[in-house]
Tab-separated table of C-alpha atoms in Angstrom:
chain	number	residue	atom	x	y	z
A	1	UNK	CA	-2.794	4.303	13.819
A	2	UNK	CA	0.203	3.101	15.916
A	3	UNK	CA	3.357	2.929	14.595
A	4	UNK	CA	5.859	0.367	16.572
A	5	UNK	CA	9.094	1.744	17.230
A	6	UNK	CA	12.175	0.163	16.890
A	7	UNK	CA	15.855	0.105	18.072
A	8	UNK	CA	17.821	-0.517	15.104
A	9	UNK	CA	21.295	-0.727	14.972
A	10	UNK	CA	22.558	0.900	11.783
A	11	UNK	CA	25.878	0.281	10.143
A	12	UNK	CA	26.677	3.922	9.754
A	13	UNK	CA	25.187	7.107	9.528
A	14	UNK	CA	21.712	7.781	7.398
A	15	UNK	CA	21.926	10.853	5.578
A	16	UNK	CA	18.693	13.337	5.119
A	17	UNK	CA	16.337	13.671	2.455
A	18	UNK	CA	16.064	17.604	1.400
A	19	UNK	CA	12.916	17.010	-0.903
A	20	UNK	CA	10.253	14.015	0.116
A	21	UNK	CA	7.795	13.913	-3.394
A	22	UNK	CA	6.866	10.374	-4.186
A	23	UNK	CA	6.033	7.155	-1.281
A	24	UNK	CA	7.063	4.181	-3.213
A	25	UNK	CA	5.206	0.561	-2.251
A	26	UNK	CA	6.589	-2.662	-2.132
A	27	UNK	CA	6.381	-5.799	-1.061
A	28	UNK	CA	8.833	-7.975	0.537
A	29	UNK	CA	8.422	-11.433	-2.160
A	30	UNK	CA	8.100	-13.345	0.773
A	31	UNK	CA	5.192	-14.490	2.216
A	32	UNK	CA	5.962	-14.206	5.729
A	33	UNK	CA	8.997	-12.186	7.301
A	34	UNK	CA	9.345	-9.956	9.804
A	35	UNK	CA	10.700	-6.218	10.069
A	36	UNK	CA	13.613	-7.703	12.008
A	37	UNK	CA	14.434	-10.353	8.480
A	38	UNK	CA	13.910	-7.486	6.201
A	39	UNK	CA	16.455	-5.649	8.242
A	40	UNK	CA	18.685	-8.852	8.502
A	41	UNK	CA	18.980	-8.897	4.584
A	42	UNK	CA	19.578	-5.935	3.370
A	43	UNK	CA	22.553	-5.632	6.146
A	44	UNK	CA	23.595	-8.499	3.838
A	45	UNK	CA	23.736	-6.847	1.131
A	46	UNK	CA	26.009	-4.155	2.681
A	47	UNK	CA	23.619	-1.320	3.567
A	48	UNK	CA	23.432	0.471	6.534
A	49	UNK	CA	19.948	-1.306	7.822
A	50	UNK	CA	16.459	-1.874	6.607
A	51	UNK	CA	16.157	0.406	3.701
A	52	UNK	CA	12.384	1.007	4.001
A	53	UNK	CA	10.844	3.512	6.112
A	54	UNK	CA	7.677	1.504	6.904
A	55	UNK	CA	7.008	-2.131	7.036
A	56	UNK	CA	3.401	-3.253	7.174
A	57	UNK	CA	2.558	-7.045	8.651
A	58	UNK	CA	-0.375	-8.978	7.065
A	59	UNK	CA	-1.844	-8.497	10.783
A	60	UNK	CA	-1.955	-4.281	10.141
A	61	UNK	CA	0.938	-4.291	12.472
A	62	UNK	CA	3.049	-1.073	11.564
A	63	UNK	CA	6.679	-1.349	12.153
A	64	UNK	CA	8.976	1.868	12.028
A	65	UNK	CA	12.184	1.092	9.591
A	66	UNK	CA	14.244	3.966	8.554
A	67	UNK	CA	13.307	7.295	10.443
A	68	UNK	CA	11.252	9.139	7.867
A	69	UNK	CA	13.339	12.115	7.304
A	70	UNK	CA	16.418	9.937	6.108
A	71	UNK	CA	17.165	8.802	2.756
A	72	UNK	CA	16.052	5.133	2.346
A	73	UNK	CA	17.790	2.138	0.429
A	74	UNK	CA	14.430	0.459	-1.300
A	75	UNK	CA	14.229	2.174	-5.000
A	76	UNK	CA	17.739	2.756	-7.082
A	77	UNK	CA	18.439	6.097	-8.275
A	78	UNK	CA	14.960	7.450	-6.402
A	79	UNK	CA	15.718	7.318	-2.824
A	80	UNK	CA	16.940	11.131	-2.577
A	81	UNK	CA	13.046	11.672	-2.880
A	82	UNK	CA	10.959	9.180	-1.551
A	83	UNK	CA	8.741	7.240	1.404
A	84	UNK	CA	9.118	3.394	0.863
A	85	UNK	CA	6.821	1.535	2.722
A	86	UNK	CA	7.267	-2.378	2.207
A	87	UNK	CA	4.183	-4.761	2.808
A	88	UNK	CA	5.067	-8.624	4.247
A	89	UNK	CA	3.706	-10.923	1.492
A	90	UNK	CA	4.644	-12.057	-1.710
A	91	UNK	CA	1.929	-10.316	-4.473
A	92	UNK	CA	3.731	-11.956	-7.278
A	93	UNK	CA	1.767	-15.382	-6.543
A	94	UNK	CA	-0.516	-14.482	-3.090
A	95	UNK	CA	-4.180	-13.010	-4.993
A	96	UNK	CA	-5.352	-11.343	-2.099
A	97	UNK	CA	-3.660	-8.734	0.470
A	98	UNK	CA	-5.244	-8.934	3.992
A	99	UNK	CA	-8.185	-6.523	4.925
A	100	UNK	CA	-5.675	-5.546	7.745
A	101	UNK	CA	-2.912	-4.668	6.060
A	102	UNK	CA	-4.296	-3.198	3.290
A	103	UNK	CA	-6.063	-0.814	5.912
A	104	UNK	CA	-3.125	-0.146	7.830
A	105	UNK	CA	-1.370	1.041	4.477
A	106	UNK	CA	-4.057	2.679	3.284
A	107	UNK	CA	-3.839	4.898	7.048
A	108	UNK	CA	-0.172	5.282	6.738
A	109	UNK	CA	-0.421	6.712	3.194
A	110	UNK	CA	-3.169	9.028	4.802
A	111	UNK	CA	-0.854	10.303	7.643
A	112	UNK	CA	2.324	10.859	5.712
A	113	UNK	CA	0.051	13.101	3.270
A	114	UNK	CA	-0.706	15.117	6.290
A	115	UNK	CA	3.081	16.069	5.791
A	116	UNK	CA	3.321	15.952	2.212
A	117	UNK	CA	0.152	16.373	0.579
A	118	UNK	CA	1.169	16.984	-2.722
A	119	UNK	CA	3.386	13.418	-2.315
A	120	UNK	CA	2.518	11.097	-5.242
A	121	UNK	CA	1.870	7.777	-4.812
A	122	UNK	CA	3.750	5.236	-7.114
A	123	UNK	CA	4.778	1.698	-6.932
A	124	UNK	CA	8.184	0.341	-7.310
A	125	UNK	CA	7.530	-1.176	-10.831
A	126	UNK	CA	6.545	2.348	-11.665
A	127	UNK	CA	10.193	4.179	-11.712
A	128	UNK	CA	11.713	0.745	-13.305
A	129	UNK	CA	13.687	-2.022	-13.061
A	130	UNK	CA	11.641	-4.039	-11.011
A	131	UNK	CA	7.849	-6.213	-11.039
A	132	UNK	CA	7.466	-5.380	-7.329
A	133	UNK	CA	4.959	-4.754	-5.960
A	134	UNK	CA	3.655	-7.571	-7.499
A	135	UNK	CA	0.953	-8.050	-10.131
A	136	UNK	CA	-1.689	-9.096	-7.570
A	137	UNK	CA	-0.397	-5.820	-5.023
A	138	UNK	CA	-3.668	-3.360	-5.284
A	139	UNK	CA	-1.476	-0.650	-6.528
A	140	UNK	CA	-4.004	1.185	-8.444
A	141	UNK	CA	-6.163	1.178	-5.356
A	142	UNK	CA	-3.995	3.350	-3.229
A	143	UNK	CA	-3.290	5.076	-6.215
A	144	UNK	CA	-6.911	6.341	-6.905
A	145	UNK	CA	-7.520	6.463	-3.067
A	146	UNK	CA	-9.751	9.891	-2.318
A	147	UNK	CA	-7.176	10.517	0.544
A	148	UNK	CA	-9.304	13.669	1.327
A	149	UNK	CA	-12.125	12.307	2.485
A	150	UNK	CA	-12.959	12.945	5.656
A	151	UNK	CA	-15.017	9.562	7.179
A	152	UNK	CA	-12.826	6.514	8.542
A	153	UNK	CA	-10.169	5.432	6.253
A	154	UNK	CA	-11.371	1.391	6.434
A	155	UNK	CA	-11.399	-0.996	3.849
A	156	UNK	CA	-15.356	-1.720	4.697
A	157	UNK	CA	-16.139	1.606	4.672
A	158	UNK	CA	-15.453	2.056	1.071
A	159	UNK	CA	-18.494	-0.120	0.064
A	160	UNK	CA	-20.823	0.866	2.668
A	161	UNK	CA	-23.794	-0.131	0.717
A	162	UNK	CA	-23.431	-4.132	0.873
A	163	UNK	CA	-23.546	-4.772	4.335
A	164	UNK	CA	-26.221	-8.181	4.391
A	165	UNK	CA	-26.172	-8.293	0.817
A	166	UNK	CA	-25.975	-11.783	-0.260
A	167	UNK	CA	-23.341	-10.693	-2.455
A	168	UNK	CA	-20.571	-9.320	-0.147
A	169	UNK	CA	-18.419	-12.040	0.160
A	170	UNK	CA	-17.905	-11.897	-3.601
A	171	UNK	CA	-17.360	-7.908	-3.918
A	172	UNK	CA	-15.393	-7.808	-1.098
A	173	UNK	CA	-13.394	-10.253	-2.746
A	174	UNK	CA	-13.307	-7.806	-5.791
A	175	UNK	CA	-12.425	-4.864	-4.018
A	176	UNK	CA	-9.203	-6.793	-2.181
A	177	UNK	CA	-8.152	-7.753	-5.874
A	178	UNK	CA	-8.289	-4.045	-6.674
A	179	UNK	CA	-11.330	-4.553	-9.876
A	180	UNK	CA	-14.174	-2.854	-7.907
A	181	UNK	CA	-13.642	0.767	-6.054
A	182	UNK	CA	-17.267	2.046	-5.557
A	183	UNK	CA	-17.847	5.535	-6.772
A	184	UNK	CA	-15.599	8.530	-5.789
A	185	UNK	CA	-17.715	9.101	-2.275
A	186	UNK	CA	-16.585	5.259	-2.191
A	187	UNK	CA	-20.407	4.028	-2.078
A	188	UNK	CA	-21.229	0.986	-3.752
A	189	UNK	CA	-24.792	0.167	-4.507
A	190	UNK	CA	-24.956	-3.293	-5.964
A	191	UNK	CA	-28.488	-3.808	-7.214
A	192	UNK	CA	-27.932	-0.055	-9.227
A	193	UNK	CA	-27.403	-0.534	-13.349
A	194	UNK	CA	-24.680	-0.719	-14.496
A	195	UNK	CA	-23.238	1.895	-17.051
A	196	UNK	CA	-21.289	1.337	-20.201
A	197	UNK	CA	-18.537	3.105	-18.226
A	198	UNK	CA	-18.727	1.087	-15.086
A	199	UNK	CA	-18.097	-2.055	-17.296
A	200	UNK	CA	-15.008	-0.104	-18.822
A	201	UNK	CA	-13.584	0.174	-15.445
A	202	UNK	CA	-14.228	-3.014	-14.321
A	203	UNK	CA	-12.904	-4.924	-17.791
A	204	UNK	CA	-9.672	-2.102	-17.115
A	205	UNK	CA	-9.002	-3.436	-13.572
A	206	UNK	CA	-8.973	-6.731	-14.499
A	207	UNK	CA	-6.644	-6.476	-17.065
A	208	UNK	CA	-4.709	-4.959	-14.529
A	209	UNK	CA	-4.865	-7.216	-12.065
A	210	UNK	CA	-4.173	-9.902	-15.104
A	211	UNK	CA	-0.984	-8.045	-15.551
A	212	UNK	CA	-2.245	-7.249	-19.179
């Protein structure tokens, strides 16, 4: 994982978090920006800089915002506590996040837990006031991530059983939307029967992802 520093020129001082328990995801409800815009805009609205502490392209590109120690500007009333990482993209209307980027999140979730492993993992919707990350954001996926497994942390890893099947287009497809996971060693083994509770979790996540 590379992170890509930054030189940002902050409109006063950023103070220091004394507990770090929750990483908060976002997105940035636009479907292309840059670090640089995000950093533009919230200067606009008066804040010292980029409020986030990560920002994640569509590309993977990783982009260093706030230093990670500081208290951020990205979730009222639970900044004292928290990691935001933002993600360019607007999962309000786009269906699908990028292999990439969800990879590069999913590694930067990984690292920080080397930290803080006892961080939890929420989404801004979660602590209120807000639909971000989006409906169509696979929150639930980073959420139920095994982050302590030990192989490659890679999108294509987690369904390592389809490789040349002539469905993978269509469950990769279902794993970017967040509906299919695998099972919790992350192997998926398509031509297996399915259970009564495998079709609960599936029917679950798409409600989900339906915003139901």
């Amino acid at each position: 994982m590379t992170i890509i520093e930054t030189n940002w020129k902050w409109n006063g001082t950023l103070g220091k978090r004394s507990s770090t328990t929750h990483i908060v995801l976002h997105h940035a409800a636009a479907k292309t920006c840059t670090a640089a815009d995000v950093d533009s805009w919230h200067k606009a609205n008066g804040w010292s800089g980029i409020g986030y502490h990560y920002f994640v392209c569509k590309n993977g590109e990783l982009y260093r915002g706030r230093p990670e120690n500081t208290v951020g500007a990205h979730v009222t009333g639970h900044n004292s506590y928290s990691i935001g990482i933002c993600a360019e993209g607007d999962y309000s209307t786009e269906p699908v996040m990028p292999e990439a980027q969800k990879t590069a999140i999913l590694e930067l979730i990984k690292d920080i837990k080397t930290r803080y492993p006892s961080i939890k993992i929420v989404g801004h919707k979660d602590l209120g006031g807000s639909a971000c990350p989006g409906t169509y954001y696979p929150l639930e996926f980073f959420k139920k991530y095994d982050y302590s497994r030990k192989e490659e942390t890679t999108v294509s890893k987690t369904l390592n059983d389809i490789s040349g099947h002539y469905a993978e287009k269509h469950i990769q497809k279902l794993l970017d939307c967040g509906i299919v996971n695998g099972d919790d060693n992350g192997n998926y083994r398509p031509n297996d029967p399915i259970t009564r509770a495998d079709a609960a979790i599936i029917a679950a996540n798409v409600l989900m992802y339906l915003g139901k």
